[in-house]
Amino acid sequence: GHPWCRGCGGEALIYVKLISSDGHEFIVKREHVLTSETIKTMLSGPGHFAENKTNEVNFREIPSHVLSKVCMYFTYKIQYTNSSKEIPEFPIAPEIPLELLMAVNFLDC
Amino acid sequence: MRSRTIGELLAPAAPFDKKCGRENWTVAFAPDGSYFAWSQGHRTVKLVPWSQCLKNFLLHGTKNITNSSSLRLSRQNSDGGQKNKPREHIIDCGDIVWSLAFGSSVPEKQSRCVNIEWHRFRFGQDQLLLATGLNNGRIKIWDVYTGKLLLNLVDHTEVVRDLTFAPDGSLILVSASRDKTLRVWDLKDDGNMMKVLRGHQNWVYSCAFSPDSSMLCSVGASKAVFLWNMDKYTMIRKLEGHHHDVVACDFSPDGALLATASYDTRVYIWDPHTGAILMEFGHLFPPPTPIFAGGANDRWVRSVSFSHDGLHVASLADDKMVRFWRIDEDYPVQVAPLSNGLCCAFSTDGSVLAAGTHDGSVYFWATPRQVPSLQHLCRMSIRRVMPTQEVQELPVPSKVLEFLSYRV
């Protein structure tokens, strides 16, 4: 079994693993990654993708500096959706927005 | 669908002489969110510390709208001991006030995201100024912290209908007047008038700077919408499309979009870099024919304001409604009733919309707020520094190009 999930085989796993093109692994709550329509489809498809069985998704075209930002956005989105708190600015460093946009366009989030 | 009101500031009643006439053509928030100003009629402008205002609204709640006394901003002010605490001021301008604008020597947050050079002059502390445009064409500049008059700018021969400061902290002020001109003033140089912008054939109603301070939009009677290059002070282009007087304009926070409001009942969203109309928000259905739109009707749109998330626009029309629109939807996402509304402005943090009415009162609503998509956040980040022409050259799929150009 996986040390980082509550239990396998039938039970809903609370974490998934996202792997960047340069081999970095990001362990993120399943609830968070469902922000991305694409990942949601990948994880719930009827055995179409190999990822469905292992709760891992390999992003062969998304480098870690982009994927890490995407994971940060997932947290930001969950934290401030349906919350009465002030929504702070989400910082995007000037070097990455275009690369990030391409990845996010694919991920649909 | 109905907006949540959070408070109101009512115009003072007696013992003011009602014959003086009430006016509330503008409301404004200071760039750092510290103050809120509005012309409450009788030639006076009231300046209130915004956080205090909000606290009062939250204390009294919004349920008893009929019991207006509980929502009235009371005069129990800061205690005498703390000198640096922002204080309430009432400024007597000596003439009917048509326009207001706050100016700061600190660049606005949006400006700081752009790679521009700015010089910061410290006059002991950062300056926060309030410019007031008057009926006789004069412009008075006040120090917000002390309430004192600093400068008196005399040159316009008619009503100064709108004022706007460059958001880069340079304290460059632009005034728009019924005398058909706009004037550019340098407040760091004792209010020296640097340039007269000529081109309007009729009254100029409003003006707005792009967030990077490079462009100015001016709108006016006879369907006029002009864009000016503010490095060379030349006209870039005329935007054609409205069928009647254009009375308000505002840029989106990334400068990629320009909203204009007209008496032809429409708000148009333009791409200021190409002059193309991207979206249209109608306030009358079916849309009026050009002949009707060119004449009098009860759907004149008076004011338009872009929210800070770059996704929402607020409009104020004569049909007694305030509408919040999303730029990707044809119908308003929220509406609120408002009679005799003349102007609206979002608070500095975008959480509140203030609207001023003909009788000198101001009403406030909580704005529709949601976490923007990461795609939109990237788009704004890119568009802050890239005009449409440059976007077209990017080596990206056409679907992404369309999205970046706001053409979806």
Short mmCIF file of C-alpha atoms in Angstrom, two decimals:
data_model
loop_
_atom_site.label_atom_id
_atom_site.label_comp_id
_atom_site.label_asym_id
_atom_site.label_seq_id
_atom_site.Cartn_x
_atom_site.Cartn_y
_atom_site.Cartn_z
CA GLY A 1 0.00 0.00 0.00
CA HIS A 2 0.93 3.63 -0.19
CA PRO A 3 2.20 5.22 3.01
CA TRP A 4 0.55 8.49 2.13
CA CYS A 5 -3.03 7.38 1.70
CA ARG A 6 -5.61 6.27 4.12
CA GLY A 7 -6.15 2.91 2.65
CA CYS A 8 -6.32 1.22 -0.68
CA GLY A 9 -8.78 -1.00 -2.31
CA GLY A 10 -12.29 0.34 -2.33
CA GLU A 11 -11.79 3.27 0.04
CA ALA A 12 -11.59 6.82 -1.28
CA LEU A 13 -7.98 7.93 -1.29
CA ILE A 14 -7.49 11.42 0.08
CA TYR A 15 -4.21 12.17 -1.67
CA VAL A 16 -3.01 11.94 -5.23
CA LYS A 17 0.49 12.28 -6.66
CA LEU A 18 1.26 14.67 -9.50
CA ILE A 19 4.58 14.13 -11.26
CA SER A 20 6.25 16.88 -13.27
CA SER A 21 8.25 16.39 -16.46
CA ASP A 22 11.50 16.75 -14.51
CA GLY A 23 10.54 14.06 -12.03
CA HIS A 24 9.34 16.11 -9.04
CA GLU A 25 6.49 14.52 -7.15
CA PHE A 26 3.75 16.66 -5.65
CA ILE A 27 1.42 15.00 -3.17
CA VAL A 28 -1.81 16.91 -3.08
CA LYS A 29 -5.23 16.33 -1.57
CA ARG A 30 -7.60 14.76 -4.04
CA GLU A 31 -10.21 17.41 -3.25
CA HIS A 32 -7.76 20.08 -4.36
CA VAL A 33 -6.76 18.61 -7.69
CA LEU A 34 -10.39 18.24 -8.69
CA THR A 35 -10.24 21.99 -9.30
CA SER A 36 -8.75 21.01 -12.62
CA GLU A 37 -11.45 19.67 -14.89
CA THR A 38 -8.84 17.75 -16.86
CA ILE A 39 -7.39 15.97 -13.82
CA LYS A 40 -10.89 15.28 -12.56
CA THR A 41 -11.69 13.53 -15.81
CA MET A 42 -8.39 11.66 -15.77
CA LEU A 43 -8.95 10.36 -12.26
CA SER A 44 -12.56 9.34 -12.65
CA GLY A 45 -12.50 7.89 -16.12
CA PRO A 46 -13.53 4.24 -16.40
CA GLY A 47 -10.07 2.69 -16.51
CA HIS A 48 -9.20 4.64 -19.64
CA PHE A 49 -6.04 6.10 -18.15
CA ALA A 50 -3.48 4.08 -16.27
CA GLU A 51 -3.44 6.82 -13.66
CA ASN A 52 -6.87 5.87 -12.44
CA LYS A 53 -5.55 2.74 -10.81
CA THR A 54 -2.59 4.25 -9.06
CA ASN A 55 -3.84 7.75 -8.26
CA GLU A 56 -0.81 9.23 -9.87
CA VAL A 57 -0.75 11.57 -12.82
CA ASN A 58 2.32 12.07 -14.97
CA PHE A 59 2.61 15.42 -16.66
CA ARG A 60 5.27 14.88 -19.29
CA GLU A 61 5.08 18.46 -20.51
CA ILE A 62 4.74 20.42 -17.30
CA PRO A 63 7.99 21.28 -15.47
CA SER A 64 8.14 21.45 -11.68
CA HIS A 65 8.35 25.25 -11.41
CA VAL A 66 5.00 25.42 -13.19
CA LEU A 67 3.36 22.43 -11.51
CA SER A 68 4.26 23.73 -8.05
CA LYS A 69 2.47 26.99 -8.86
CA VAL A 70 -0.58 25.06 -10.00
CA CYS A 71 -0.65 23.17 -6.69
CA MET A 72 -0.43 26.45 -4.81
CA TYR A 73 -3.41 27.70 -6.81
CA PHE A 74 -5.43 24.62 -5.83
CA THR A 75 -4.90 25.46 -2.17
CA TYR A 76 -5.74 29.13 -2.77
CA LYS A 77 -8.93 28.21 -4.61
CA ILE A 78 -10.21 25.80 -1.97
CA GLN A 79 -9.35 28.17 0.83
CA TYR A 80 -11.16 31.20 -0.55
CA THR A 81 -14.12 29.71 -2.39
CA ASN A 82 -17.36 30.21 -0.49
CA SER A 83 -15.53 31.99 2.24
CA SER A 84 -16.40 35.41 3.59
CA LYS A 85 -12.73 36.25 4.04
CA GLU A 86 -11.03 38.85 1.85
CA ILE A 87 -9.51 37.19 -1.20
CA PRO A 88 -5.84 38.19 -1.32
CA GLU A 89 -3.87 38.53 -4.53
CA PHE A 90 -2.40 35.34 -5.98
CA PRO A 91 1.23 36.14 -6.84
CA ILE A 92 2.60 35.10 -10.22
CA ALA A 93 6.28 35.86 -10.80
CA PRO A 94 6.86 37.78 -14.05
CA GLU A 95 8.95 35.02 -15.70
CA ILE A 96 6.35 32.30 -15.75
CA PRO A 97 2.85 33.49 -16.73
CA LEU A 98 2.98 32.36 -20.35
CA GLU A 99 4.32 28.89 -19.51
CA LEU A 100 1.82 28.69 -16.70
CA LEU A 101 -1.02 29.75 -18.98
CA MET A 102 -0.21 26.97 -21.48
CA ALA A 103 -0.23 24.35 -18.72
CA VAL A 104 -3.36 25.75 -17.15
CA ASN A 105 -5.14 25.94 -20.47
CA PHE A 106 -4.59 22.18 -20.76
CA LEU A 107 -5.60 21.58 -17.14
CA ASP A 108 -8.69 23.80 -17.44
CA CYS A 109 -8.58 25.53 -14.06
CA MET B 1 -29.09 37.88 -7.99
CA ARG B 2 -29.87 40.78 -5.68
CA SER B 3 -26.81 42.59 -4.33
CA ARG B 4 -26.20 42.84 -0.65
CA THR B 5 -26.24 46.43 0.59
CA ILE B 6 -23.78 47.16 3.31
CA GLY B 7 -24.49 50.74 4.20
CA GLU B 8 -25.21 54.25 3.16
CA LEU B 9 -24.04 57.75 3.87
CA LEU B 10 -26.93 60.15 3.77
CA ALA B 11 -26.66 63.76 2.78
CA PRO B 12 -27.03 66.18 5.67
CA ALA B 13 -30.48 67.66 5.98
CA ALA B 14 -31.48 71.01 7.57
CA PRO B 15 -30.18 73.56 8.50
CA PHE B 16 -28.67 73.67 4.97
CA ASP B 17 -30.57 75.85 2.56
CA LYS B 18 -32.14 73.51 0.04
CA LYS B 19 -31.95 76.15 -2.66
CA CYS B 20 -28.18 75.71 -2.83
CA GLY B 21 -28.81 72.55 -4.74
CA ARG B 22 -27.39 69.17 -4.03
CA GLU B 23 -24.89 67.55 -6.25
CA ASN B 24 -23.07 64.28 -6.15
CA TRP B 25 -21.40 63.88 -9.47
CA THR B 26 -18.48 61.91 -8.09
CA VAL B 27 -17.39 59.55 -5.38
CA ALA B 28 -13.81 58.43 -4.94
CA PHE B 29 -11.64 56.11 -2.90
CA ALA B 30 -8.03 56.94 -2.06
CA PRO B 31 -5.54 54.65 -3.85
CA ASP B 32 -4.29 53.21 -0.54
CA GLY B 33 -7.83 52.61 0.68
CA SER B 34 -7.49 55.03 3.59
CA TYR B 35 -10.18 57.54 2.65
CA PHE B 36 -13.48 57.89 0.86
CA ALA B 37 -14.66 61.21 -0.56
CA TRP B 38 -17.88 62.47 -2.03
CA SER B 39 -19.38 65.80 -2.86
CA GLN B 40 -22.36 65.98 -0.57
CA GLY B 41 -23.90 69.06 -2.05
CA HIS B 42 -23.87 72.66 -0.92
CA ARG B 43 -20.37 73.05 -2.38
CA THR B 44 -18.82 70.80 0.22
CA VAL B 45 -16.82 67.63 -0.03
CA LYS B 46 -16.72 65.17 2.81
CA LEU B 47 -13.66 63.03 3.46
CA VAL B 48 -14.10 60.04 5.76
CA PRO B 49 -11.52 57.48 6.87
CA TRP B 50 -12.72 54.40 5.03
CA SER B 51 -11.93 51.79 7.69
CA GLN B 52 -13.93 53.75 10.22
CA CYS B 53 -16.80 53.96 7.77
CA LEU B 54 -16.77 50.19 7.24
CA LYS B 55 -16.64 49.54 10.96
CA ASN B 56 -19.70 51.70 11.47
CA PHE B 57 -21.57 49.84 8.76
CA LEU B 58 -20.73 46.49 10.31
CA LEU B 59 -21.70 47.69 13.80
CA HIS B 60 -25.11 48.93 12.79
CA GLY B 61 -25.93 46.22 10.33
CA THR B 62 -27.91 46.61 7.17
CA LYS B 63 -31.30 45.23 8.10
CA ASN B 64 -32.98 48.47 9.06
CA ILE B 65 -32.74 50.39 5.85
CA THR B 66 -35.86 52.31 6.80
CA ASN B 67 -34.29 53.32 10.08
CA SER B 68 -31.74 55.49 8.34
CA SER B 69 -30.51 57.25 11.46
CA SER B 70 -28.72 54.14 12.65
CA LEU B 71 -26.69 53.99 9.45
CA ARG B 72 -25.78 57.64 9.31
CA LEU B 73 -22.09 58.12 9.81
CA SER B 74 -21.83 59.76 13.20
CA ARG B 75 -19.42 62.47 14.13
CA GLN B 76 -17.88 60.68 17.10
CA ASN B 77 -14.39 60.80 15.75
CA SER B 78 -10.86 59.90 16.69
CA ASP B 79 -9.71 60.93 20.15
CA GLY B 80 -7.42 63.92 20.35
CA GLY B 81 -4.39 61.97 21.52
CA GLN B 82 -3.52 60.21 18.28
CA LYS B 83 -2.26 62.69 15.72
CA ASN B 84 -1.53 60.19 12.97
CA LYS B 85 -4.98 58.61 12.90
CA PRO B 86 -6.88 59.59 9.73
CA ARG B 87 -9.46 62.23 10.49
CA GLU B 88 -12.76 63.16 8.95
CA HIS B 89 -12.83 66.47 7.07
CA ILE B 90 -15.50 68.61 5.50
CA ILE B 91 -14.04 70.87 2.87
CA ASP B 92 -15.82 73.96 1.67
CA CYS B 93 -14.85 74.33 -1.97
CA GLY B 94 -16.65 77.60 -2.54
CA ASP B 95 -18.37 76.46 -5.70
CA ILE B 96 -20.38 73.50 -6.98
CA VAL B 97 -18.14 70.44 -7.15
CA TRP B 98 -18.38 68.39 -10.33
CA SER B 99 -15.36 66.11 -10.02
CA LEU B 100 -13.06 64.55 -7.44
CA ALA B 101 -9.86 62.58 -7.64
CA PHE B 102 -7.33 61.30 -5.17
CA GLY B 103 -3.66 61.45 -6.08
CA SER B 104 -0.81 59.76 -4.32
CA SER B 105 2.93 60.10 -4.62
CA VAL B 106 3.07 56.34 -4.07
CA PRO B 107 2.36 54.33 -7.25
CA GLU B 108 -0.86 52.33 -7.22
CA LYS B 109 -0.54 48.59 -6.74
CA GLN B 110 -1.37 47.85 -10.38
CA SER B 111 1.32 50.25 -11.56
CA ARG B 112 3.92 48.51 -9.46
CA CYS B 113 3.41 45.32 -11.41
CA VAL B 114 4.55 47.09 -14.54
CA ASN B 115 8.19 47.65 -15.32
CA ILE B 116 8.18 51.43 -15.43
CA GLU B 117 10.52 53.90 -13.91
CA TRP B 118 9.10 56.18 -11.34
CA HIS B 119 10.60 58.81 -9.20
CA ARG B 120 9.52 59.19 -5.66
CA PHE B 121 9.68 62.60 -4.11
CA ARG B 122 9.29 62.67 -0.39
CA PHE B 123 7.89 65.88 0.98
CA GLY B 124 8.50 64.76 4.52
CA GLN B 125 5.99 61.97 4.05
CA ASP B 126 4.08 60.37 1.19
CA GLN B 127 1.58 62.80 -0.19
CA LEU B 128 -2.10 62.12 -0.51
CA LEU B 129 -3.97 64.82 -2.38
CA LEU B 130 -7.58 65.45 -3.30
CA ALA B 131 -8.32 67.41 -6.46
CA THR B 132 -11.76 69.04 -6.77
CA GLY B 133 -13.09 70.29 -10.11
CA LEU B 134 -15.50 73.19 -9.85
CA ASN B 135 -18.33 74.78 -11.74
CA ASN B 136 -16.32 77.88 -12.65
CA GLY B 137 -13.49 75.89 -14.22
CA ARG B 138 -11.11 76.10 -11.27
CA ILE B 139 -9.39 73.10 -9.74
CA LYS B 140 -8.50 73.16 -6.05
CA ILE B 141 -5.94 70.76 -4.65
CA TRP B 142 -6.23 69.79 -0.98
CA ASP B 143 -3.98 67.87 1.39
CA VAL B 144 -6.07 64.94 2.59
CA TYR B 145 -4.32 64.50 5.95
CA THR B 146 -4.71 68.11 7.04
CA GLY B 147 -7.67 69.28 4.94
CA LYS B 148 -5.68 72.34 3.84
CA LEU B 149 -5.77 73.99 0.42
CA LEU B 150 -2.46 73.52 -1.42
CA LEU B 151 -3.01 74.75 -4.96
CA ASN B 152 -5.54 76.60 -7.05
CA LEU B 153 -5.33 75.72 -10.77
CA VAL B 154 -6.90 78.29 -13.06
CA ASP B 155 -7.16 77.77 -16.78
CA HIS B 156 -10.35 76.01 -17.82
CA THR B 157 -13.12 78.37 -18.80
CA GLU B 158 -15.98 76.02 -18.04
CA VAL B 159 -17.09 73.25 -15.69
CA VAL B 160 -14.33 70.77 -14.86
CA ARG B 161 -16.32 67.61 -15.37
CA ASP B 162 -13.74 64.99 -14.52
CA LEU B 163 -10.30 64.67 -12.96
CA THR B 164 -7.86 61.81 -12.89
CA PHE B 165 -4.33 61.28 -11.59
CA ALA B 166 -1.76 59.07 -13.29
CA PRO B 167 -1.55 55.86 -11.23
CA ASP B 168 2.27 55.81 -11.26
CA GLY B 169 2.71 58.18 -8.34
CA SER B 170 3.98 61.02 -10.53
CA LEU B 171 1.17 63.35 -9.36
CA ILE B 172 0.36 64.22 -12.97
CA LEU B 173 -3.28 65.34 -13.07
CA VAL B 174 -5.55 65.44 -16.11
CA SER B 175 -8.73 67.52 -16.14
CA ALA B 176 -11.64 67.22 -18.58
CA SER B 177 -13.88 70.20 -19.19
CA ARG B 178 -17.00 71.44 -20.91
CA ASP B 179 -14.68 73.90 -22.64
CA LYS B 180 -13.86 70.95 -24.98
CA THR B 181 -10.30 70.53 -23.76
CA LEU B 182 -8.31 68.35 -21.42
CA ARG B 183 -5.38 69.80 -19.54
CA VAL B 184 -2.34 68.07 -18.09
CA TRP B 185 -0.94 69.48 -14.84
CA ASP B 186 2.27 68.59 -12.98
CA LEU B 187 1.51 68.85 -9.29
CA LYS B 188 5.10 68.12 -8.31
CA ASP B 189 6.02 71.28 -10.21
CA ASP B 190 3.63 73.61 -8.38
CA GLY B 191 0.72 72.72 -10.61
CA ASN B 192 2.42 73.81 -13.82
CA MET B 193 0.13 73.19 -16.78
CA MET B 194 2.12 71.07 -19.20
CA LYS B 195 -0.24 70.52 -22.09
CA VAL B 196 -3.67 71.21 -23.54
CA LEU B 197 -5.23 68.24 -25.35
CA ARG B 198 -7.45 69.46 -28.15
CA GLY B 199 -9.65 67.37 -30.41
CA HIS B 200 -13.09 67.21 -28.84
CA GLN B 201 -15.76 69.17 -30.72
CA ASN B 202 -18.02 69.33 -27.73
CA TRP B 203 -18.17 68.81 -23.94
CA VAL B 204 -15.64 66.38 -22.50
CA TYR B 205 -17.38 64.25 -19.88
CA SER B 206 -14.78 61.92 -18.49
CA CYS B 207 -11.20 60.66 -18.69
CA ALA B 208 -9.20 57.72 -17.39
CA PHE B 209 -5.55 56.65 -17.38
CA SER B 210 -4.47 53.16 -18.39
CA PRO B 211 -2.90 51.29 -15.43
CA ASP B 212 0.61 51.71 -16.83
CA SER B 213 0.01 55.46 -17.29
CA SER B 214 0.93 55.31 -20.99
CA MET B 215 -2.55 55.99 -22.37
CA LEU B 216 -5.43 58.26 -21.52
CA CYS B 217 -9.00 57.76 -22.65
CA SER B 218 -11.31 60.79 -22.93
CA VAL B 219 -15.01 60.59 -23.74
CA GLY B 220 -17.56 63.26 -24.50
CA ALA B 221 -20.64 64.58 -26.23
CA SER B 222 -21.29 63.73 -29.86
CA LYS B 223 -20.24 60.08 -29.43
CA ALA B 224 -16.60 60.92 -28.77
CA VAL B 225 -14.15 58.32 -27.47
CA PHE B 226 -10.49 59.29 -27.91
CA LEU B 227 -7.26 57.59 -26.89
CA TRP B 228 -4.15 59.66 -26.22
CA ASN B 229 -0.47 58.71 -25.99
CA MET B 230 0.65 60.22 -22.69
CA ASP B 231 4.38 60.20 -23.45
CA LYS B 232 4.00 62.42 -26.51
CA TYR B 233 0.53 63.87 -25.82
CA THR B 234 -0.73 62.93 -29.28
CA MET B 235 -4.03 61.34 -30.17
CA ILE B 236 -3.67 57.63 -30.94
CA ARG B 237 -7.12 56.96 -32.34
CA LYS B 238 -10.83 57.66 -32.18
CA LEU B 239 -13.07 54.74 -31.17
CA GLU B 240 -16.30 54.73 -33.13
CA GLY B 241 -19.45 52.86 -32.22
CA HIS B 242 -21.60 54.75 -29.74
CA HIS B 243 -24.73 56.54 -30.98
CA HIS B 244 -25.00 59.26 -28.35
CA ASP B 245 -22.96 61.18 -25.77
CA VAL B 246 -20.35 59.05 -24.03
CA VAL B 247 -20.21 59.92 -20.36
CA ALA B 248 -17.92 57.51 -18.54
CA CYS B 249 -14.87 55.36 -19.16
CA ASP B 250 -12.65 53.00 -17.21
CA PHE B 251 -9.72 50.67 -18.02
CA SER B 252 -9.46 47.11 -16.74
CA PRO B 253 -6.68 46.52 -14.19
CA ASP B 254 -4.41 44.94 -16.83
CA GLY B 255 -5.06 47.74 -19.35
CA ALA B 256 -6.25 45.22 -21.93
CA LEU B 257 -9.86 46.38 -21.88
CA LEU B 258 -11.62 49.74 -21.90
CA ALA B 259 -15.25 50.16 -20.79
CA THR B 260 -17.32 53.15 -21.98
CA ALA B 261 -20.87 54.10 -20.99
CA SER B 262 -23.24 56.14 -23.13
CA TYR B 263 -26.65 57.74 -23.24
CA ASP B 264 -27.31 55.35 -26.13
CA THR B 265 -28.12 52.81 -23.34
CA ARG B 266 -25.00 50.74 -23.87
CA VAL B 267 -21.73 49.91 -22.23
CA TYR B 268 -19.07 48.84 -24.72
CA ILE B 269 -15.92 46.92 -23.85
CA TRP B 270 -13.16 47.80 -26.32
CA ASP B 271 -9.67 46.56 -26.97
CA PRO B 272 -7.87 49.91 -26.57
CA HIS B 273 -4.84 48.67 -28.53
CA THR B 274 -6.77 47.87 -31.69
CA GLY B 275 -9.99 49.86 -31.32
CA ALA B 276 -12.18 46.77 -31.72
CA ILE B 277 -15.43 46.35 -29.77
CA LEU B 278 -15.21 43.06 -27.84
CA MET B 279 -18.40 43.09 -25.79
CA GLU B 280 -21.61 44.99 -25.45
CA PHE B 281 -23.79 45.29 -22.36
CA GLY B 282 -27.25 46.56 -23.12
CA HIS B 283 -29.60 48.20 -20.68
CA LEU B 284 -32.62 48.14 -22.92
CA PHE B 285 -34.10 45.13 -24.70
CA PRO B 286 -34.51 44.89 -27.57
CA PRO B 287 -31.57 47.24 -28.25
CA PRO B 288 -32.76 50.58 -29.56
CA THR B 289 -32.38 51.48 -33.21
CA PRO B 290 -29.66 54.08 -33.78
CA ILE B 291 -32.25 56.83 -34.22
CA PHE B 292 -33.82 56.08 -30.88
CA ALA B 293 -30.46 55.53 -29.23
CA GLY B 294 -29.42 58.95 -30.40
CA GLY B 295 -32.32 60.61 -28.65
CA ALA B 296 -33.74 60.88 -25.17
CA ASN B 297 -34.78 57.73 -23.40
CA ASP B 298 -34.89 56.55 -19.84
CA ARG B 299 -32.03 54.11 -20.08
CA TRP B 300 -29.14 56.51 -20.17
CA VAL B 301 -26.10 54.84 -18.69
CA ARG B 302 -24.36 57.30 -16.40
CA SER B 303 -21.37 55.53 -15.00
CA VAL B 304 -19.23 52.46 -15.50
CA SER B 305 -16.47 51.01 -13.39
CA PHE B 306 -14.15 48.00 -13.77
CA SER B 307 -13.59 45.86 -10.71
CA HIS B 308 -10.12 44.98 -9.52
CA ASP B 309 -10.43 41.33 -10.46
CA GLY B 310 -10.68 42.38 -14.09
CA LEU B 311 -13.73 40.16 -14.50
CA HIS B 312 -16.61 42.35 -13.39
CA VAL B 313 -17.98 45.69 -14.51
CA ALA B 314 -20.53 47.80 -12.62
CA SER B 315 -22.90 50.09 -14.49
CA LEU B 316 -25.38 52.67 -13.32
CA ALA B 317 -28.37 53.63 -15.46
CA ASP B 318 -31.38 55.94 -15.32
CA ASP B 319 -33.74 52.98 -15.05
CA LYS B 320 -32.95 52.98 -11.34
CA MET B 321 -30.65 49.99 -11.37
CA VAL B 322 -27.06 49.22 -10.57
CA ARG B 323 -25.86 46.19 -12.49
CA PHE B 324 -22.82 43.96 -12.00
CA TRP B 325 -21.71 42.24 -15.19
CA ARG B 326 -19.17 39.50 -15.82
CA ILE B 327 -17.13 40.10 -18.93
CA ASP B 328 -17.85 36.62 -20.19
CA GLU B 329 -21.65 36.75 -19.80
CA ASP B 330 -24.35 38.71 -21.64
CA TYR B 331 -26.66 39.25 -18.69
CA PRO B 332 -25.90 40.92 -15.35
CA VAL B 333 -24.92 38.60 -12.53
CA GLN B 334 -26.36 40.90 -9.86
CA VAL B 335 -28.62 43.93 -9.74
CA ALA B 336 -29.62 46.43 -7.10
CA PRO B 337 -32.19 49.23 -7.08
CA LEU B 338 -30.92 52.79 -7.01
CA SER B 339 -32.81 55.97 -7.83
CA ASN B 340 -31.09 58.96 -9.35
CA GLY B 341 -27.69 57.35 -9.40
CA LEU B 342 -24.99 59.47 -11.00
CA CYS B 343 -21.62 57.88 -10.33
CA CYS B 344 -20.04 54.70 -9.05
CA ALA B 345 -16.62 53.52 -7.97
CA PHE B 346 -15.13 50.33 -6.58
CA SER B 347 -13.23 50.52 -3.31
CA THR B 348 -9.47 50.10 -3.50
CA ASP B 349 -9.61 46.41 -2.54
CA GLY B 350 -12.57 45.83 -4.84
CA SER B 351 -14.89 44.49 -2.15
CA VAL B 352 -17.36 47.39 -2.13
CA LEU B 353 -19.11 49.41 -4.82
CA ALA B 354 -20.09 52.97 -3.88
CA ALA B 355 -22.72 54.88 -5.84
CA GLY B 356 -23.60 58.54 -5.46
CA THR B 357 -27.06 59.90 -6.07
CA HIS B 358 -28.55 63.19 -7.13
CA ASP B 359 -29.56 64.14 -3.59
CA GLY B 360 -26.02 63.89 -2.30
CA SER B 361 -26.26 60.47 -0.65
CA VAL B 362 -23.99 57.50 -1.20
CA TYR B 363 -24.95 53.85 -1.10
CA PHE B 364 -22.64 50.86 -0.78
CA TRP B 365 -22.92 47.26 -1.92
CA ALA B 366 -20.82 44.16 -1.41
CA THR B 367 -19.45 43.22 -4.82
CA PRO B 368 -19.85 39.73 -6.29
CA ARG B 369 -16.61 38.03 -5.37
CA GLN B 370 -15.16 34.73 -6.39
CA VAL B 371 -11.74 33.22 -6.89
CA PRO B 372 -10.76 33.88 -10.52
CA SER B 373 -9.56 30.98 -12.63
CA LEU B 374 -5.80 30.54 -12.81
CA GLN B 375 -6.11 31.06 -16.56
CA HIS B 376 -7.53 34.53 -16.00
CA LEU B 377 -4.88 35.37 -13.41
CA CYS B 378 -2.15 34.41 -15.91
CA ARG B 379 -3.90 36.44 -18.61
CA MET B 380 -3.91 39.56 -16.46
CA SER B 381 -0.30 39.04 -15.49
CA ILE B 382 0.70 38.82 -19.16
CA ARG B 383 -1.55 41.62 -20.45
CA ARG B 384 -0.28 44.10 -17.84
CA VAL B 385 2.93 44.30 -19.81
CA MET B 386 1.85 43.28 -23.30
CA PRO B 387 -0.40 45.12 -25.77
CA THR B 388 -2.61 43.14 -28.17
CA GLN B 389 -0.20 43.53 -31.11
CA GLU B 390 2.55 41.78 -29.18
CA VAL B 391 0.15 39.08 -28.03
CA GLN B 392 -0.63 38.27 -31.67
CA GLU B 393 3.06 37.45 -32.23
CA LEU B 394 3.29 34.87 -29.45
CA PRO B 395 4.12 31.28 -30.47
CA VAL B 396 1.03 29.77 -28.89
CA PRO B 397 -2.01 27.92 -30.23
CA SER B 398 -4.80 30.13 -31.58
CA LYS B 399 -7.16 29.06 -28.80
CA VAL B 400 -4.74 30.55 -26.26
CA LEU B 401 -4.25 33.66 -28.43
CA GLU B 402 -7.99 34.28 -28.53
CA PHE B 403 -8.19 33.87 -24.77
CA LEU B 404 -5.30 36.28 -24.19
CA SER B 405 -6.94 38.84 -26.49
CA TYR B 406 -10.20 38.59 -24.54
CA ARG B 407 -11.86 37.41 -27.74
CA VAL B 408 -13.59 34.38 -26.27
#
